[in-house]
Coordinates of C-alpha atoms in Angstrom, one line a residue:
T365 CA -58.9 -57.3 20.4
A366 CA -58.3 -56.0 16.8
C367 CA -54.8 -55.3 17.5
D368 CA -54.3 -58.8 18.9
D369 CA -55.5 -60.4 15.9
E370 CA -53.4 -58.2 13.6
L371 CA -50.3 -58.9 15.4
W372 CA -51.0 -62.9 15.3
W373 CA -51.8 -63.2 11.9
R374 CA -48.9 -60.8 10.8
A375 CA -46.3 -63.4 12.8
A376 CA -48.7 -66.3 11.4
I377 CA -48.4 -65.6 7.7
A378 CA -44.5 -64.5 7.8
G379 CA -43.8 -67.4 9.9
V380 CA -45.6 -70.2 7.6
V381 CA -44.0 -68.6 4.3
A382 CA -40.4 -68.8 6.1
D383 CA -41.2 -72.6 7.2
F384 CA -42.4 -73.7 4.2
R385 CA -39.4 -72.0 2.4
A386 CA -37.2 -73.7 4.6
A387 CA -38.5 -77.2 4.3
L388 CA -38.9 -76.9 0.4
P389 CA -36.4 -74.0 -0.7
E390 CA -36.8 -75.1 -4.7
A391 CA -40.7 -74.5 -4.3
R392 CA -42.6 -71.3 -5.2
I393 CA -44.6 -70.3 -2.2
Y394 CA -48.0 -68.9 -3.1
V395 CA -50.4 -66.8 -0.6
F396 CA -53.9 -65.9 -1.9
D397 CA -55.3 -63.3 -0.4
N398 CA -59.1 -63.9 0.1
A399 CA -60.5 -60.5 0.3
S400 CA -58.8 -59.6 4.1
A401 CA -59.2 -56.2 5.6
D402 CA -55.7 -56.2 7.2
D403 CA -52.0 -55.9 5.1
T404 CA -52.0 -59.7 4.8
A405 CA -50.7 -59.3 1.1
R406 CA -47.9 -57.0 2.1
I407 CA -46.6 -59.3 4.8
A408 CA -46.9 -62.1 2.5
K409 CA -44.8 -60.6 -0.2
A410 CA -42.5 -59.1 2.1
S411 CA -41.8 -62.6 3.5
G412 CA -41.0 -63.9 -0.2
A413 CA -44.2 -65.3 -1.0
I414 CA -46.0 -64.8 -4.5
V415 CA -49.4 -63.1 -3.8
R416 CA -52.5 -63.5 -5.5
H417 CA -56.1 -62.5 -4.8
E418 CA -59.6 -63.6 -5.0
P419 CA -62.3 -61.4 -3.9
L420 CA -64.7 -64.1 -3.6
R421 CA -64.8 -65.1 0.5
G422 CA -64.4 -68.9 1.2
K423 CA -61.8 -71.6 1.5
G424 CA -63.2 -73.3 -1.3
N425 CA -63.0 -70.0 -3.9
V426 CA -59.6 -69.7 -2.9
V427 CA -58.4 -73.3 -3.5
A428 CA -60.5 -73.2 -7.1
R429 CA -58.7 -70.1 -8.2
A430 CA -55.4 -71.5 -7.0
F431 CA -55.6 -74.5 -8.8
A432 CA -56.7 -72.7 -11.7
D433 CA -53.5 -70.2 -11.7
V434 CA -50.9 -72.2 -10.3
D435 CA -49.1 -74.4 -13.1
A436 CA -46.8 -76.9 -11.2
D437 CA -46.1 -80.5 -11.0
V438 CA -46.6 -81.1 -7.3
Y439 CA -48.6 -78.9 -5.1
I440 CA -48.9 -78.9 -1.5
L441 CA -51.7 -77.2 0.2
A442 CA -51.9 -75.4 3.6
D443 CA -53.7 -73.2 5.8
G444 CA -51.7 -69.9 6.5
D445 CA -52.5 -69.9 10.4
G446 CA -49.2 -71.7 11.1
T447 CA -51.1 -75.0 12.6
Y448 CA -49.8 -77.5 10.0
D449 CA -46.3 -78.7 10.3
A450 CA -44.2 -77.2 7.2
G451 CA -41.3 -79.8 8.1
A452 CA -43.7 -82.7 7.1
A453 CA -43.9 -81.1 3.3
R454 CA -40.7 -82.9 1.9
G455 CA -41.8 -86.4 3.2
M456 CA -45.1 -85.6 1.6
V457 CA -43.7 -84.8 -1.7
D458 CA -41.3 -87.5 -1.9
A459 CA -43.6 -90.0 -1.2
L460 CA -45.9 -88.8 -3.9
W461 CA -43.4 -88.1 -6.5
R462 CA -41.4 -91.5 -5.6
D463 CA -44.5 -94.0 -5.5
R464 CA -46.4 -91.9 -8.2
L465 CA -49.3 -91.2 -6.0
D466 CA -52.1 -88.4 -6.7
M467 CA -52.7 -87.3 -3.3
V468 CA -51.0 -87.6 0.1
V469 CA -53.1 -86.2 2.8
G470 CA -51.4 -84.9 6.1
V471 CA -53.5 -87.1 8.9
R472 CA -53.6 -84.4 12.1
A473 CA -52.0 -85.6 15.0
A474 CA -52.5 -83.0 18.2
A475 CA -49.0 -81.8 19.1
Q476 CA -50.3 -79.6 21.7
E477 CA -53.2 -79.3 24.1
G478 CA -55.8 -77.5 22.7
A479 CA -54.6 -77.7 19.0
Y480 CA -57.9 -80.2 17.8
R481 CA -61.1 -78.7 19.5
A482 CA -63.0 -81.7 20.9
G483 CA -66.2 -80.8 18.5
H484 CA -63.9 -80.8 15.6
A485 CA -62.5 -83.9 16.3
L486 CA -65.5 -85.9 17.0
G487 CA -67.2 -84.5 13.8
N488 CA -64.2 -85.6 11.9
R489 CA -64.4 -89.1 12.9
A490 CA -68.0 -89.4 12.4
F491 CA -67.7 -87.5 8.9
S492 CA -64.3 -90.0 7.9
F493 CA -66.6 -93.0 9.1
I494 CA -69.6 -92.3 7.0
F495 CA -67.5 -91.3 4.2
R496 CA -65.6 -94.8 4.1
R497 CA -68.7 -96.5 4.2
F498 CA -70.8 -94.9 1.6
F499 CA -67.3 -94.2 -0.8
R500 CA -65.1 -97.4 -0.1
S501 CA -62.4 -95.6 0.7
N502 CA -59.8 -95.8 3.8
F503 CA -59.7 -92.0 4.6
T504 CA -59.5 -91.4 8.2
D505 CA -59.0 -87.7 8.0
I506 CA -61.0 -86.4 5.2
L507 CA -61.4 -82.9 6.5
S508 CA -57.4 -82.3 6.7
G509 CA -56.6 -79.0 4.8
Y510 CA -52.7 -80.4 4.4
R511 CA -52.2 -82.2 1.2
A512 CA -50.0 -83.0 -1.4
F513 CA -51.4 -83.7 -5.0
S514 CA -50.2 -84.4 -8.5
R515 CA -50.5 -82.0 -11.6
R516 CA -53.1 -84.4 -13.0
F517 CA -55.2 -84.4 -9.9
V518 CA -55.6 -80.7 -9.5
K519 CA -56.4 -79.9 -13.3
S520 CA -59.0 -83.1 -13.2
F521 CA -60.8 -81.5 -10.1
P522 CA -63.9 -79.8 -10.6
S523 CA -64.7 -77.9 -7.8
R524 CA -67.8 -76.9 -6.7
A525 CA -67.7 -75.9 -3.1
A526 CA -67.4 -72.1 -1.9
G527 CA -66.4 -72.9 1.7
F528 CA -64.8 -75.7 4.0
E529 CA -66.1 -78.3 2.6
I530 CA -63.9 -78.3 -0.1
E531 CA -61.9 -80.9 1.7
L532 CA -64.6 -83.3 1.5
E533 CA -64.6 -82.5 -2.5
M534 CA -60.9 -83.2 -2.7
S535 CA -61.5 -86.6 -0.8
A536 CA -64.5 -87.6 -3.1
H537 CA -62.8 -86.8 -6.0
A538 CA -60.1 -89.1 -5.2
A539 CA -62.2 -91.9 -4.2
L540 CA -64.3 -91.7 -7.2
L541 CA -62.0 -91.7 -9.6
R542 CA -59.6 -94.2 -7.3
V543 CA -56.4 -92.9 -7.6
P544 CA -53.7 -93.9 -6.0
C545 CA -53.5 -92.0 -2.4
R546 CA -51.6 -92.2 1.1
E547 CA -52.0 -90.6 4.3
I548 CA -49.3 -89.7 6.3
E549 CA -49.4 -88.5 10.1
T550 CA -48.5 -85.1 10.5
A551 CA -48.2 -82.9 14.0
Y552 CA -51.0 -80.2 13.9
G553 CA -50.7 -77.2 16.5
A554 CA -52.8 -74.7 18.2
R555 CA -53.0 -71.5 17.0
A556 CA -50.7 -68.7 18.5
E557 CA -52.5 -66.5 21.2
G558 CA -54.6 -64.1 19.6
G559 CA -56.0 -66.3 16.9
E560 CA -59.2 -67.9 16.2
S561 CA -60.6 -70.4 14.0
K562 CA -62.9 -69.4 11.3
L563 CA -64.6 -72.8 11.4
D564 CA -67.8 -73.0 13.2
T565 CA -68.3 -76.6 14.9
W566 CA -72.3 -76.8 14.0
R567 CA -72.6 -74.4 11.0
D568 CA -69.8 -75.7 8.8
G569 CA -70.5 -79.3 10.1
L570 CA -73.9 -79.1 8.6
R571 CA -72.9 -77.5 5.3
I572 CA -70.5 -80.6 5.3
F573 CA -72.8 -83.0 5.8
R574 CA -75.3 -81.7 3.3
R575 CA -72.7 -81.7 0.7
M576 CA -71.8 -85.3 1.5
L577 CA -75.3 -86.1 1.1
K578 CA -75.3 -84.3 -2.2
F579 CA -72.0 -86.0 -3.3
L580 CA -73.9 -89.8 -2.6
R581 CA -77.0 -88.3 -4.9
L582 CA -75.0 -87.2 -7.6
H583 CA -72.2 -90.2 -7.6
R584 CA -74.3 -92.9 -6.0
P585 CA -77.6 -92.4 -7.0
R586 CA -78.5 -96.1 -7.5
L587 CA -77.8 -96.5 -3.5
V588 CA -79.6 -93.2 -2.5
Y589 CA -82.7 -93.7 -4.9
G590 CA -82.8 -97.4 -4.2
V591 CA -82.8 -96.8 -0.3
L592 CA -85.8 -94.2 -1.0
G593 CA -87.7 -97.0 -3.0
A594 CA -87.2 -99.5 -0.7
I595 CA -88.6 -97.7 1.8
A596 CA -91.3 -96.3 0.2
A597 CA -92.2 -100.0 -1.0
L598 CA -92.2 -101.3 2.4
V599 CA -94.6 -98.4 3.4
G600 CA -96.7 -99.3 0.4
I601 CA -96.8 -103.0 1.2
G602 CA -97.4 -102.2 4.6
V603 CA -100.5 -100.5 3.7
L604 CA -101.8 -102.4 1.1
T605 CA -101.3 -105.6 2.9
P606 CA -104.6 -105.3 5.3
I607 CA -106.5 -104.4 2.5
L608 CA -105.6 -107.6 0.0
I609 CA -106.4 -109.8 3.5
T610 CA -109.7 -108.3 3.9
Y611 CA -110.8 -108.6 0.1
F612 CA -109.2 -112.4 0.2
E613 CA -111.4 -113.1 3.1
T614 CA -114.8 -110.9 2.4
G615 CA -114.5 -110.3 -1.6
L616 CA -114.9 -106.8 -0.2
V617 CA -112.6 -103.3 -0.4
P618 CA -114.1 -101.3 2.4
R619 CA -111.1 -98.7 2.3
F620 CA -110.8 -97.9 -1.6
P621 CA -109.0 -94.6 -0.7
T622 CA -106.3 -96.3 1.1
L623 CA -106.1 -98.9 -1.9
I624 CA -105.3 -95.9 -4.0
V625 CA -102.8 -94.6 -1.9
S626 CA -100.9 -97.4 -1.4
I627 CA -100.8 -98.3 -5.4
G628 CA -99.7 -94.7 -5.4
I629 CA -97.0 -95.3 -3.0
L630 CA -95.8 -98.5 -4.6
I631 CA -95.4 -96.7 -8.2
G632 CA -93.5 -94.0 -6.5
A633 CA -91.2 -96.7 -5.4
L634 CA -90.9 -98.0 -8.9
L635 CA -90.3 -94.7 -10.2
L636 CA -87.4 -93.9 -7.4
F637 CA -85.5 -97.4 -8.9
L638 CA -85.9 -96.2 -12.3
A639 CA -84.6 -92.8 -11.3
G640 CA -81.4 -94.2 -9.7
A641 CA -80.8 -96.4 -12.7
I642 CA -81.1 -93.6 -15.1
L643 CA -78.8 -91.3 -13.1
D644 CA -76.4 -94.0 -12.3
A645 CA -75.9 -94.4 -16.0
Q646 CA -75.5 -90.9 -16.1
A647 CA -73.1 -90.6 -13.1
Q648 CA -70.8 -93.2 -14.7
H649 CA -70.6 -90.9 -18.0
F650 CA -69.4 -88.0 -15.5
A651 CA -67.2 -90.0 -13.9
E652 CA -65.2 -91.1 -17.1
T653 CA -65.2 -87.9 -18.4
K654 CA -63.4 -86.6 -15.1
R655 CA -61.1 -89.8 -15.6
L656 CA -60.1 -88.7 -19.3
A657 CA -59.4 -85.2 -17.9
Y658 CA -57.0 -86.9 -15.2
L659 CA -55.2 -89.3 -17.5
R660 CA -54.3 -86.3 -20.0
A661 CA -51.9 -84.7 -17.5
P662 CA -48.2 -87.0 -17.0
A663 CA -48.1 -89.1 -13.7
P664 CA -45.9 -88.1 -10.8
G665 CA -42.3 -89.1 -11.4
E666 CA -42.0 -88.9 -15.3
R667 CA -40.1 -86.2 -15.1
E668 CA -36.5 -86.2 -13.2
T669 CA -37.4 -83.8 -10.5
P670 CA -40.5 -82.6 -8.7

């Protein structure tokens, strides 16, 4: 019921703020209210958090606003539903600061039965596998929402995602810039009774998959257009080969329209290869621009304390 949801959320947000305050007493705790219809902001403020507001709905919009507004040396990002272990935050921050990392990912290990829905777990493994192959990274949980970041990662992160695909963007940003990262296993708990995840397995899974394809097209265009060009070239050669065989045997071209189509396909394949080469140069320029923005901020550990 609505009453149960409200009671669950009141307890969850207050508990999350208290847990992170206990784990990181020196930290500033921010809660970003994403156009909620309840009294999230009041509860968070009463719990000691600094409350900010983002009227555009969607996790990606919230993260973009938080990264733009909050100024810090080290950032910890976590959902406000109490599923992530706040006690792991100290270890994540210490690892990032001590080893001069730019991102530490809390790899989710289910601490309770039912914490990790089967569809979500399967989708995450599949996306992580595809990501590792195409982005040349070692991430095993690219969709984890529990992460620690350096200042230079946050201030060079050009977020475009509006929803749950924001974690994919973070992983891609780290992989494309080849920044130092690490994964640390953290406990992942079930939501309290009355709480329900807003993540839809199929709808959001499709959005994440589309986003991954877009990232490949934008950041590895030589691969994408090269594969499309190779497919087109094989089709064109397959269509053209019988015509050439007939021509060499008889000196005739009985299927002239088919010849035109095959040549058109081969020209299209060549254009795809050329487009991939041109867009690859543009992608390299874009990556260099992001790298320069990343290098402008100080590395973790250059100051005495986080």
